[in-house]
XYZ file of C-alpha atoms in Angstrom:
569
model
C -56.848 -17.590 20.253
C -55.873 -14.039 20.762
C -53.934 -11.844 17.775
C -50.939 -10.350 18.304
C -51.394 -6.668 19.603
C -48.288 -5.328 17.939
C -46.417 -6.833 15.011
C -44.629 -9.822 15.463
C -41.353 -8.344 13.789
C -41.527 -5.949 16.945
C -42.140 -8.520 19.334
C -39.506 -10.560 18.328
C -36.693 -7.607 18.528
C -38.016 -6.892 21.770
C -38.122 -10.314 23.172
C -34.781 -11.574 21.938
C -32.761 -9.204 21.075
C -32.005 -9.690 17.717
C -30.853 -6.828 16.197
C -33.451 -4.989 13.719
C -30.445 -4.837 11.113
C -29.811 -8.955 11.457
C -34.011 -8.967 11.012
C -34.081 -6.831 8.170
C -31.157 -9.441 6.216
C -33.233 -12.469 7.328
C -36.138 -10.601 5.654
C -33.768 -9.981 2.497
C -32.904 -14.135 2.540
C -36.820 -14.744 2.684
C -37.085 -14.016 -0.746
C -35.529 -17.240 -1.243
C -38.406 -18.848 0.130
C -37.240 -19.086 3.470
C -39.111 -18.701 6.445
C -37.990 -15.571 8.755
C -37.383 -18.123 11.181
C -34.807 -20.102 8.775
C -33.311 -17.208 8.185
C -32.916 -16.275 11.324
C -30.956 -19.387 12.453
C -28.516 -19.310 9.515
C -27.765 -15.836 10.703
C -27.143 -17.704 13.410
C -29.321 -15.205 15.359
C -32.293 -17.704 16.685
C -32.624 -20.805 18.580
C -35.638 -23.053 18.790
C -36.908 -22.235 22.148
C -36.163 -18.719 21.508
C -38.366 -18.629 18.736
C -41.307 -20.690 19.926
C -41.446 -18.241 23.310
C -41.751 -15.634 21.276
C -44.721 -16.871 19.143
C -46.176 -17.987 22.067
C -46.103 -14.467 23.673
C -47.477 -12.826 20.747
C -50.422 -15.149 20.325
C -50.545 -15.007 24.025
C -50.540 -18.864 24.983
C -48.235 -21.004 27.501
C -44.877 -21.474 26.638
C -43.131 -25.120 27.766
C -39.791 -25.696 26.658
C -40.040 -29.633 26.910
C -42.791 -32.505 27.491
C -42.582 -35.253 30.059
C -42.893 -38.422 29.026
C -46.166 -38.884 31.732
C -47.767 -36.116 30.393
C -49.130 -38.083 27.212
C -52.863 -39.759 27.798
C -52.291 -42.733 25.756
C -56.205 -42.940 24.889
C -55.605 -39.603 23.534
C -52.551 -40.201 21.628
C -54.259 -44.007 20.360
C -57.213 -41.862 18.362
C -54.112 -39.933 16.312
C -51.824 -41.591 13.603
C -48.245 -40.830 14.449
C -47.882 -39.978 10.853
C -50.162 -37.257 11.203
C -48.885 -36.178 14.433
C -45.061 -36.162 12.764
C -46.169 -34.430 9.472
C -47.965 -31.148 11.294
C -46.130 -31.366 15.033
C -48.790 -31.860 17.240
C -48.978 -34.000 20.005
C -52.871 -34.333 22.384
C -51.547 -34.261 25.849
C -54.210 -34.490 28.440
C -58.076 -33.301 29.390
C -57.896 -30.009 31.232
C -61.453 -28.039 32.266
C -63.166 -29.490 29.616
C -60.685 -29.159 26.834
C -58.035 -30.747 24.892
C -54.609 -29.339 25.777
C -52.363 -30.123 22.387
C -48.820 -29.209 21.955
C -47.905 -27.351 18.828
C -44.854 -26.123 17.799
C -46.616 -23.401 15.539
C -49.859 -21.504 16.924
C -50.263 -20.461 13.645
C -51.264 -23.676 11.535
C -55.047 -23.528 12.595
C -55.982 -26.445 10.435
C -53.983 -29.462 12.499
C -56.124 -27.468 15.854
C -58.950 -27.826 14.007
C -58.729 -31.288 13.098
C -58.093 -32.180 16.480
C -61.072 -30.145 17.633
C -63.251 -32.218 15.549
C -61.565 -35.404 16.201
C -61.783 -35.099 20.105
C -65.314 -33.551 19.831
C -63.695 -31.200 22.643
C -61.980 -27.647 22.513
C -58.590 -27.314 21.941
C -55.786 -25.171 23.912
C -52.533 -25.009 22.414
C -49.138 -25.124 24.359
C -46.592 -24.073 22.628
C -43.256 -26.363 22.459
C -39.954 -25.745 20.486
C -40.149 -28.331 17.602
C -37.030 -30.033 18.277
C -38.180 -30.332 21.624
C -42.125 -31.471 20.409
C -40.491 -33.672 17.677
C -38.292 -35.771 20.412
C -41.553 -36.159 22.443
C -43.545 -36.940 19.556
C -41.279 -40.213 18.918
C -40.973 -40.854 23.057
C -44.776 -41.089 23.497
C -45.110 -43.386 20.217
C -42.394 -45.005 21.789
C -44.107 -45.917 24.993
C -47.336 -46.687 23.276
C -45.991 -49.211 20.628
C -46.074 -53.566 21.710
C -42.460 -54.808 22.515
C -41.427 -57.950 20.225
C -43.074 -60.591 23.064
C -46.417 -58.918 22.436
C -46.458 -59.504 18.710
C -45.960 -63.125 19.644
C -50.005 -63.707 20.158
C -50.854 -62.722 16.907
C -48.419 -65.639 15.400
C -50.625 -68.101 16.889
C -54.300 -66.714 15.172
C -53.499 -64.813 11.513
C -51.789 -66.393 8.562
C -47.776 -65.867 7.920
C -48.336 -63.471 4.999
C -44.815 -62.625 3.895
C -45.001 -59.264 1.788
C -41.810 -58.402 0.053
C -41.721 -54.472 -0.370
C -38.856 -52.249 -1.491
C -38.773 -48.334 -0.673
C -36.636 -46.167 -1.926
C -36.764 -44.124 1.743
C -36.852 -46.319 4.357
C -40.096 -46.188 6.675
C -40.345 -45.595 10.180
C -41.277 -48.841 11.820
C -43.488 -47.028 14.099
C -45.646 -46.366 11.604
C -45.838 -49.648 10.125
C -48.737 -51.192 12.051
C -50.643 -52.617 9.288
C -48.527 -55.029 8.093
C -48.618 -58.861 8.383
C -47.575 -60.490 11.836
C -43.912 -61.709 10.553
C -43.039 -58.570 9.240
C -44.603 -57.085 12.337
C -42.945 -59.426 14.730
C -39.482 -58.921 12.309
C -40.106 -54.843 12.480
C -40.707 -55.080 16.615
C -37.602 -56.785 16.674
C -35.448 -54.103 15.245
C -37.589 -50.967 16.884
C -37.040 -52.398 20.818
C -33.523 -53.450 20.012
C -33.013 -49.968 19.420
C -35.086 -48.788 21.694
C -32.652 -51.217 24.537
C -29.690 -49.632 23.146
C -28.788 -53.097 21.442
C -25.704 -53.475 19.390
C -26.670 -57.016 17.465
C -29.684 -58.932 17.326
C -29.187 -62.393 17.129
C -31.250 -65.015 15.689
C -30.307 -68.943 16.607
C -31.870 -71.945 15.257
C -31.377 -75.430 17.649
C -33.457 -78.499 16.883
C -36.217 -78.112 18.534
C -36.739 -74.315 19.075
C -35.699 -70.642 17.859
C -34.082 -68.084 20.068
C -33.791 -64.115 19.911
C -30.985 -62.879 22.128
C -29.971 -58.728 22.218
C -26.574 -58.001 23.008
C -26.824 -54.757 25.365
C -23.442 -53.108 26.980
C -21.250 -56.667 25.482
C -23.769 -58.809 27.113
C -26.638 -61.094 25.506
C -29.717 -61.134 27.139
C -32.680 -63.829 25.427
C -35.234 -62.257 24.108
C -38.218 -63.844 22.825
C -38.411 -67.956 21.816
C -40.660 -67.822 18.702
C -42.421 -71.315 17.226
C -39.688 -73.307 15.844
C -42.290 -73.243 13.007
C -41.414 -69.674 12.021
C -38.195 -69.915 11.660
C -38.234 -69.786 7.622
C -40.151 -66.998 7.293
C -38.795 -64.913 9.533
C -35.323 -65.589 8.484
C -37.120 -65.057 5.126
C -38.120 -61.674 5.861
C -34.844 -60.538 7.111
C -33.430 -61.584 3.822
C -35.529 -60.009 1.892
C -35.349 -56.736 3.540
C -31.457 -56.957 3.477
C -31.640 -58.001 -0.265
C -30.783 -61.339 -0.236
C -31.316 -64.433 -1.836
C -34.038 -66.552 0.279
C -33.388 -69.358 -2.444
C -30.314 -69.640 -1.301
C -29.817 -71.677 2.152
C -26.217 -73.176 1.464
C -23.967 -70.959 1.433
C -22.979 -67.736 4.072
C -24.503 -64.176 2.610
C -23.860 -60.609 3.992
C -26.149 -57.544 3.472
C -27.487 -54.768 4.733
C -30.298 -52.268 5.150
C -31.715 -48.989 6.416
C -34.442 -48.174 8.280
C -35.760 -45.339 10.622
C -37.092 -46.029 14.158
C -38.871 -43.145 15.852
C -37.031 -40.998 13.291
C -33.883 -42.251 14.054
C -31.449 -43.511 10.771
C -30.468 -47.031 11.315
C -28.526 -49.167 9.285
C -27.954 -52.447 9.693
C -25.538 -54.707 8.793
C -26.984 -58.648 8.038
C -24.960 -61.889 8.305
C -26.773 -65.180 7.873
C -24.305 -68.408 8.097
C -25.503 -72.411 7.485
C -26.437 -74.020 10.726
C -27.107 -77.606 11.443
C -30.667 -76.633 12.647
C -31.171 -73.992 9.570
C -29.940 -70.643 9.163
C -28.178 -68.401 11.541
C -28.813 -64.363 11.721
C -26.892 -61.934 13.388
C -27.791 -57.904 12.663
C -25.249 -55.322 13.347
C -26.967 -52.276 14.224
C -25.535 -48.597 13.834
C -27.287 -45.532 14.510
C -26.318 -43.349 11.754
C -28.099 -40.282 13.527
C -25.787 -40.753 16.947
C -23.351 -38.072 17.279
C -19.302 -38.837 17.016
C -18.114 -38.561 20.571
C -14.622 -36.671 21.312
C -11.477 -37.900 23.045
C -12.655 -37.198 26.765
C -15.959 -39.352 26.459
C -14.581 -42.587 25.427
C -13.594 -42.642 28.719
C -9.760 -41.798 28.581
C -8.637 -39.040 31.596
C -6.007 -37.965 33.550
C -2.681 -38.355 31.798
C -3.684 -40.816 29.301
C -6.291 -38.029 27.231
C -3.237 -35.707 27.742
C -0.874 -37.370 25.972
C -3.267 -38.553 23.209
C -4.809 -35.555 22.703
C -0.798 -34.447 21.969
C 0.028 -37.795 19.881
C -2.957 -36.979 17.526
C -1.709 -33.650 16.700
C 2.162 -35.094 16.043
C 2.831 -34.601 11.652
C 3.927 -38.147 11.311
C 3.914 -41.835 12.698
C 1.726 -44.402 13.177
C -0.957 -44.910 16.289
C -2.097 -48.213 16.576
C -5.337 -48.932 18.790
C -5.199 -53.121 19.891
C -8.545 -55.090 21.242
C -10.477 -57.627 20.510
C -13.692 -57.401 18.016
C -16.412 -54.887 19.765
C -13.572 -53.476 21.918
C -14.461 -49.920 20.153
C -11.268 -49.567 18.348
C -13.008 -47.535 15.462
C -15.304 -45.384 17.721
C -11.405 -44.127 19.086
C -10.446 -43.662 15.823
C -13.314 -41.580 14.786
C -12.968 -39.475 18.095
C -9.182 -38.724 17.004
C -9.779 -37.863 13.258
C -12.831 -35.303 14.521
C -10.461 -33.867 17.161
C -7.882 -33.128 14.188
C -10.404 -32.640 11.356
C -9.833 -29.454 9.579
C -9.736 -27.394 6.527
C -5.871 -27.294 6.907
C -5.414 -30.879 6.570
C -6.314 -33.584 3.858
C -7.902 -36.717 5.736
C -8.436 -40.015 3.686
C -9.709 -43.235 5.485
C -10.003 -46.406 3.706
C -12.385 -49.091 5.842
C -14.601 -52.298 6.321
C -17.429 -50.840 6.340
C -17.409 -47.147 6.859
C -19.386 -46.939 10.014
C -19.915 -43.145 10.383
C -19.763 -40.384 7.753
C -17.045 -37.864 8.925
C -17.460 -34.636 7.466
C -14.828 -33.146 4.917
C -12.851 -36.528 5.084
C -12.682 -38.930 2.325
C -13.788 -42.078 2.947
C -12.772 -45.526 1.213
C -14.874 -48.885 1.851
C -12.544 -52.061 0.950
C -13.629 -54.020 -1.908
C -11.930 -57.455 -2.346
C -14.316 -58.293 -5.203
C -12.666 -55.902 -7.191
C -9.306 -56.278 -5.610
C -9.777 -53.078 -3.690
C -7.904 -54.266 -0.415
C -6.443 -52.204 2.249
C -3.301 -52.778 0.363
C -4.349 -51.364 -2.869
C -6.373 -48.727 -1.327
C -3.548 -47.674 1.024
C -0.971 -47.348 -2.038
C -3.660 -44.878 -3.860
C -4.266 -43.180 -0.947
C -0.731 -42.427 -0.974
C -1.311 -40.902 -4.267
C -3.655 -38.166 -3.096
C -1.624 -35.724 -0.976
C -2.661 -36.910 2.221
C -1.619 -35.080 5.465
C -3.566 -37.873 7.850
C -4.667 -41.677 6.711
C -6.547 -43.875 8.421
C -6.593 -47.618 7.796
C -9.319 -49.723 9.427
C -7.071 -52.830 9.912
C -4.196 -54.160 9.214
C -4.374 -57.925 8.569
C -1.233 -58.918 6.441
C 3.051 -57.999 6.230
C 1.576 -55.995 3.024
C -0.894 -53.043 4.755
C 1.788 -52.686 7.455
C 4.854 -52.287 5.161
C 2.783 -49.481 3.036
C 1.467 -48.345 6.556
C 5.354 -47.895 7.863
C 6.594 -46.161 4.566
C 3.648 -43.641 4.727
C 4.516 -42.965 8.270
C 8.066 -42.526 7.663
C 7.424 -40.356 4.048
C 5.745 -37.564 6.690
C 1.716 -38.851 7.093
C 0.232 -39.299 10.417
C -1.499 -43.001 10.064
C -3.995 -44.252 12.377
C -4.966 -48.097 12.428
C -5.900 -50.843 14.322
C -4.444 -54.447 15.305
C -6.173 -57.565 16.978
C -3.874 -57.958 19.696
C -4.440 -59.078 23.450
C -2.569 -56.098 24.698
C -0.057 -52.537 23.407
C 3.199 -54.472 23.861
C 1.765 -57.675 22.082
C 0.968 -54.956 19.019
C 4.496 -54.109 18.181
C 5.724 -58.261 18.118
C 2.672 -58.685 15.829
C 4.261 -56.268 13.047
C 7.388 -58.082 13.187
C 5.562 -61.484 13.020
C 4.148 -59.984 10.024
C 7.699 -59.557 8.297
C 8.324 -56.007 9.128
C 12.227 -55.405 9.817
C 12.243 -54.120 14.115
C 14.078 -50.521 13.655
C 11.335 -50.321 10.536
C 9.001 -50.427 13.380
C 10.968 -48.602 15.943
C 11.171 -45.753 13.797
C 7.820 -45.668 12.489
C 5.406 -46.645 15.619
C 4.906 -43.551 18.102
C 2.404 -44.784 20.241
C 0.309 -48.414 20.826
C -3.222 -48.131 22.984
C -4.682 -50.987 24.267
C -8.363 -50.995 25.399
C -11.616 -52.376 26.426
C -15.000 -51.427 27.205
C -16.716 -52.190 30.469
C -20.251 -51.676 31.541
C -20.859 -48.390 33.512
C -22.813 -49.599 37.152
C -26.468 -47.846 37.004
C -26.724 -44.759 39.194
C -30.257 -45.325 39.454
C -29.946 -48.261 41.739
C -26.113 -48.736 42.845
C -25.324 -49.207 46.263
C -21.954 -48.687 48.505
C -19.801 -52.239 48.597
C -17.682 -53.698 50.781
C -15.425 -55.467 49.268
C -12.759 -58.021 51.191
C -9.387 -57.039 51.147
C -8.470 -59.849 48.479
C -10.941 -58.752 46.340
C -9.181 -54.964 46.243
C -6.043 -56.120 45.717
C -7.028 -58.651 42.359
C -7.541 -55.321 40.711
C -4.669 -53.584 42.486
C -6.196 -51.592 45.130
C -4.435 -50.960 48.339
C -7.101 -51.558 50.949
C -5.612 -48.910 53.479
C -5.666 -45.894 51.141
C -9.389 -46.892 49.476
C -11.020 -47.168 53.112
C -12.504 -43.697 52.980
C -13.521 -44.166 49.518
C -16.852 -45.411 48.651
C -17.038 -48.169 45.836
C -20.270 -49.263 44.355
C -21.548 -52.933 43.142
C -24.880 -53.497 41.345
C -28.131 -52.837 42.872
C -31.225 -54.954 42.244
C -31.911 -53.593 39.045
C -34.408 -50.925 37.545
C -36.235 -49.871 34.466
C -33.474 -47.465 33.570
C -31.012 -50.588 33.629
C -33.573 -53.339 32.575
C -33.211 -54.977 35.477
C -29.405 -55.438 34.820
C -27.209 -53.130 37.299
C -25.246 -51.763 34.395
C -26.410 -48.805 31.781
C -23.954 -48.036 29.069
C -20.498 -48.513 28.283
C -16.990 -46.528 29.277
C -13.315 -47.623 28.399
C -9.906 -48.572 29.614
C -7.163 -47.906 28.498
C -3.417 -49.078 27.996
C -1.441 -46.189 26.377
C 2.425 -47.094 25.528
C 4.288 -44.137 24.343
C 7.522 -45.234 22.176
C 9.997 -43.849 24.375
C 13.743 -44.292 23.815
C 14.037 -47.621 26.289
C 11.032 -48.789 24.420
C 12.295 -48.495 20.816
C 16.172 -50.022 21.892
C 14.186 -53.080 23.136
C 11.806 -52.828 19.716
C 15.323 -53.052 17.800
C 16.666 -55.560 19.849
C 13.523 -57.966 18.671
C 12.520 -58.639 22.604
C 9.251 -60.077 23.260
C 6.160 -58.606 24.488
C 6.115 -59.300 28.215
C 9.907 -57.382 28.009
C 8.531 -54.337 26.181
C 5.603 -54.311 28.957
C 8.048 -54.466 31.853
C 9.751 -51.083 30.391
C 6.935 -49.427 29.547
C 5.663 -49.884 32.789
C 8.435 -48.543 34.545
C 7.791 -45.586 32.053
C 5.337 -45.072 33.811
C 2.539 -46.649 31.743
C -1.040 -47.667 33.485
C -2.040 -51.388 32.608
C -5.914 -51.770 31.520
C -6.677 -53.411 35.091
C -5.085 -50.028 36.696
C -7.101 -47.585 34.443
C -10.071 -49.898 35.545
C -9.416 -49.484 39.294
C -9.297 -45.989 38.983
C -12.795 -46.194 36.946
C -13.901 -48.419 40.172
C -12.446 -45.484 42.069
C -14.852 -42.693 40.709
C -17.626 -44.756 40.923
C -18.588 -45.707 37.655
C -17.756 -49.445 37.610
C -17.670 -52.400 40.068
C -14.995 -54.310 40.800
C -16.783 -57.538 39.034
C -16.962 -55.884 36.025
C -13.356 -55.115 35.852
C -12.244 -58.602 36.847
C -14.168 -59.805 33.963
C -13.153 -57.355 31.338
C -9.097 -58.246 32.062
C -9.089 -61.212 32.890
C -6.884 -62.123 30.173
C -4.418 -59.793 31.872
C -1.768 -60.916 34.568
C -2.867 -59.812 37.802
């Protein structure tokens, strides 16, 4: 490997750009113990491929900014613990004239090139790869190479069920873990390809004579794997234990939850395990912790509905309710609006069960009851704290709404959510809860209802043709949508697993408190009136806002249909 023929300090002001006045104060913050390249990026001076381009022309070697996922050999990549590969960013690629070519992220760690030199019994030639770049490719190939949960399966049959209850204070990345016994194996496979599916829950179901695994991917549960009725204690047994629960204890309901990292991704999980007939239901809740919050315009909202609640967020007081059934991403909304609004300027306290995502600079509350710390009590604290904007995860009693409604009307912005079928049906709810109508009227600035439906997979879509009828169930008129092209599922893919549909967008029902609104609100009328006059405001029903999703081609028809049905055509 060649030395650099001028220093790199030069080479780097040459190549980038950076200033020699912004080097010399990253020099001055090295004496911290920072590398110049840390320093560098806190200056915000340096990016990662930047940097690695750089090193890669002064030690004159190639320069990729990414790896394909077929680049990996996996015999190469099967002789090197991933461990080893994570700790010193290296990654064996492929055989090229007789030698090794490795990724590396640094050209100057010689003892990882080394190692692999001896290991291969072959030369080595670096490429040189940003490291966030070699990291993510690092945890793809891994990926690839590691045995889905149905795999695992064969080595139930042949070794004993050792059962090995280990606590870590960090939690370990289950694609390391492959010396472990076959349940915990089986158990860690489990939670690394629902992950890797983009699974919300993982379900385990007892039944008398046999034990199902079901995913559910996009809203929809797909079967899994049928393990040996046989196994069913220890496996449950093993989820227990990791979740730190009682495995004496078979009786009675018990909720925990754990963390763990999958291809260096933070996961926690959240454990329920209920009394069956047939032994003991699981269901695991899983949350990447490591996802990014998304904003107001990728939930899926457009058009005139993100216009008007990207003003209603910024409003100084009132209450925004979001309505939907459980796993209709009511709290994912909320989340989006708090970032959108999150600032030094304004004080932001949530109180929740559980807190899902950690929101920087807010203040963050998880309910209690065993220590009488309900939404209730927690709300009339909050209160307590100067709060410009509060956020309540539910509200389930007359109690939470009446503090809600006299925080609202005392000059805070509150956001919350109701189970309700639809907006209208939110605002009847309150009063059913004992809240006086104009307490609501005046408090109540805007209701959205909404739902998520499973985007159709671009991979393998095709153009429809659907029957006049069939347009008009979701309110299409078939003479203006002639020239448009809608889309239905395809046969399926490996992108989709086979399914037609890859992630998730939603609709949405946005009623604005308007004048006509709040004189029917006072007047106590019933839902279906306060839908009629919203309409005529001008609001789009969730079976419109799918139509138009249908429209753009990022739905089907079916899908839509099956998301509303519980809405009059």
């Amino acid at each position: 490997m060649a030395t650099p023929a001028k220093s790199f300090e030069d080479l780097l002001i040459a190549r980038t750009g950076v200033p020699s006045d912004v080097v010399a104060r990253a020099r001055e913050r090295q004496r911290d113990g920072k590398s110049l390249t840390d320093a560098l990026r806190e200056l915000g001076a340096l990016d990662g491929p930047a940097w690695a381009r750089t090193l890669a022309a002064a030690y004159d070697l190639p320069f990729s900014e990414h790896v394909a996922a077929g680049e990996v050999d996996p015999e190469l990549l099967g002789r090197l613990p991933m461990q080893y590969a994570r700790r010193n960013a290296v990654l064996p690629l492929r055989r090229e004239g007789g030698e090794v070519v490795v990724a590396i992220s640094d050209p100057r760690a010689l003892g990882p090139l080394d190692d692999l030199r001896v290991l291969y019994g072959e030369p080595v030639q670096p490429l040189v790869v940003p490291v966030e770049a070699l990291t993510d490719a690092i945890h793809r190939a891994y990926d690839l190479a590691s045995g889905s949960a149905a795999e695992f399966m064969d080595d139930l049959e042949e070794e004993r069920l050792d059962l090995i209850a280990t606590e870590l204070e960090e939690p370990r990345d289950l694609l390391e873990a492959g010396d472990e016994a076959p349940i915990i194996r089986l158990v860690n496979s489990l939670l690394f390809q629902a992950v890797k599916d983009r699974a919300s829950d993982i379900h385990i179901e007892p039944f008398e004579r046999s034990l199902t695994v079901r995913f559910r991917i996009d809203g929809i549960l797909y079967d899994v794997i049928s393990p040996p009725k046989r196994f069913q204690p220890v496996i449950i047994s093993r989820v227990k234990i990791m979740a730190g629960l009682n495995i004496a204890e078979k009786r009675l309901p018990q909720d925990g939850r754990l963390r763990t990292k999958v291809a260096g991704r933070d996961i926690d999980v959240r454990v329920s395990v209920v009394p069956t007939a047939f032994g003991e239901r699981v269901v695991l809740r899983l949350l990447d912790r490591s996802s990014t919050l998304l904003g107001l315009e990728e939930l899926g909202l457009n058009g005139r509905n993100l216009e008007r609640v990207s003003r209603l967020v910024h409003q100084s007081h009132g209450i925004i309710l979001v309505t939907g059934p459980t796993g209709s991403g009511k709290t994912t909304t909320l989340y989006a609006a708090l970032s959108t609004i999150n600032s030094t300027e304004r004080n932001i306290i949530t109180i929740e069960d559980p807190i899902e995502y950690q929101l920087q600079g807010v203040g963050q509350i998880q309910v209690n009851p065993k220590i009488d710390l309900t939404f209730a009590n927690g709300l009339r604290s909050i209160l307590r704290q100067d709060p410009d904007v509060i956020m309540v995860g539910e509200i389930r009693d007359g109690e939470t709404a009446e503090i809600a409604i006299q925080a609202a009307l005392t000059g805070h912005l509150v956001f919350s959510t109701l189970h309700t079928n639809d907006s209208a049906s939110a605002v009847t709810r309150l009063v059913e809860m004992g809240t006086e109508p104009f307490l609501v009227s005046s408090s109540v600035i805007a209701v959205m209802a909404q739902r998520l439906l499973r985007r159709v997979c671009e991979r393998c879509r095709h153009p429809a043709h659907p029957n006049p009828e069939t347009l008009m169930q979701v309110g299409l008129d078939p003479r203006t949508t002639a020239s448009r092209t809608i889309y239905t599922t395809g046969e399926g893919c490996d992108a989709c697993k086979q399914t037609g549909y890859r992630g998730r967008t939603g609709i949405h029902e946005l009623l604005v408190v308007g004048d006509d609104v709040r004189q029917h609100i006072m007047r106590n009328a019933d839902a279906a009136t306060i839908r009629r006059v919203a309409t005529v405001e001008g609001m789009a029903t969730l079976r419109e806002d799918g139509a138009a999703k249908v429209l753009a081609g990022e739905t089907t028809i079916e899908e839509v249909l099956r998301v509303t049905q519980d809405e009059l055509a």
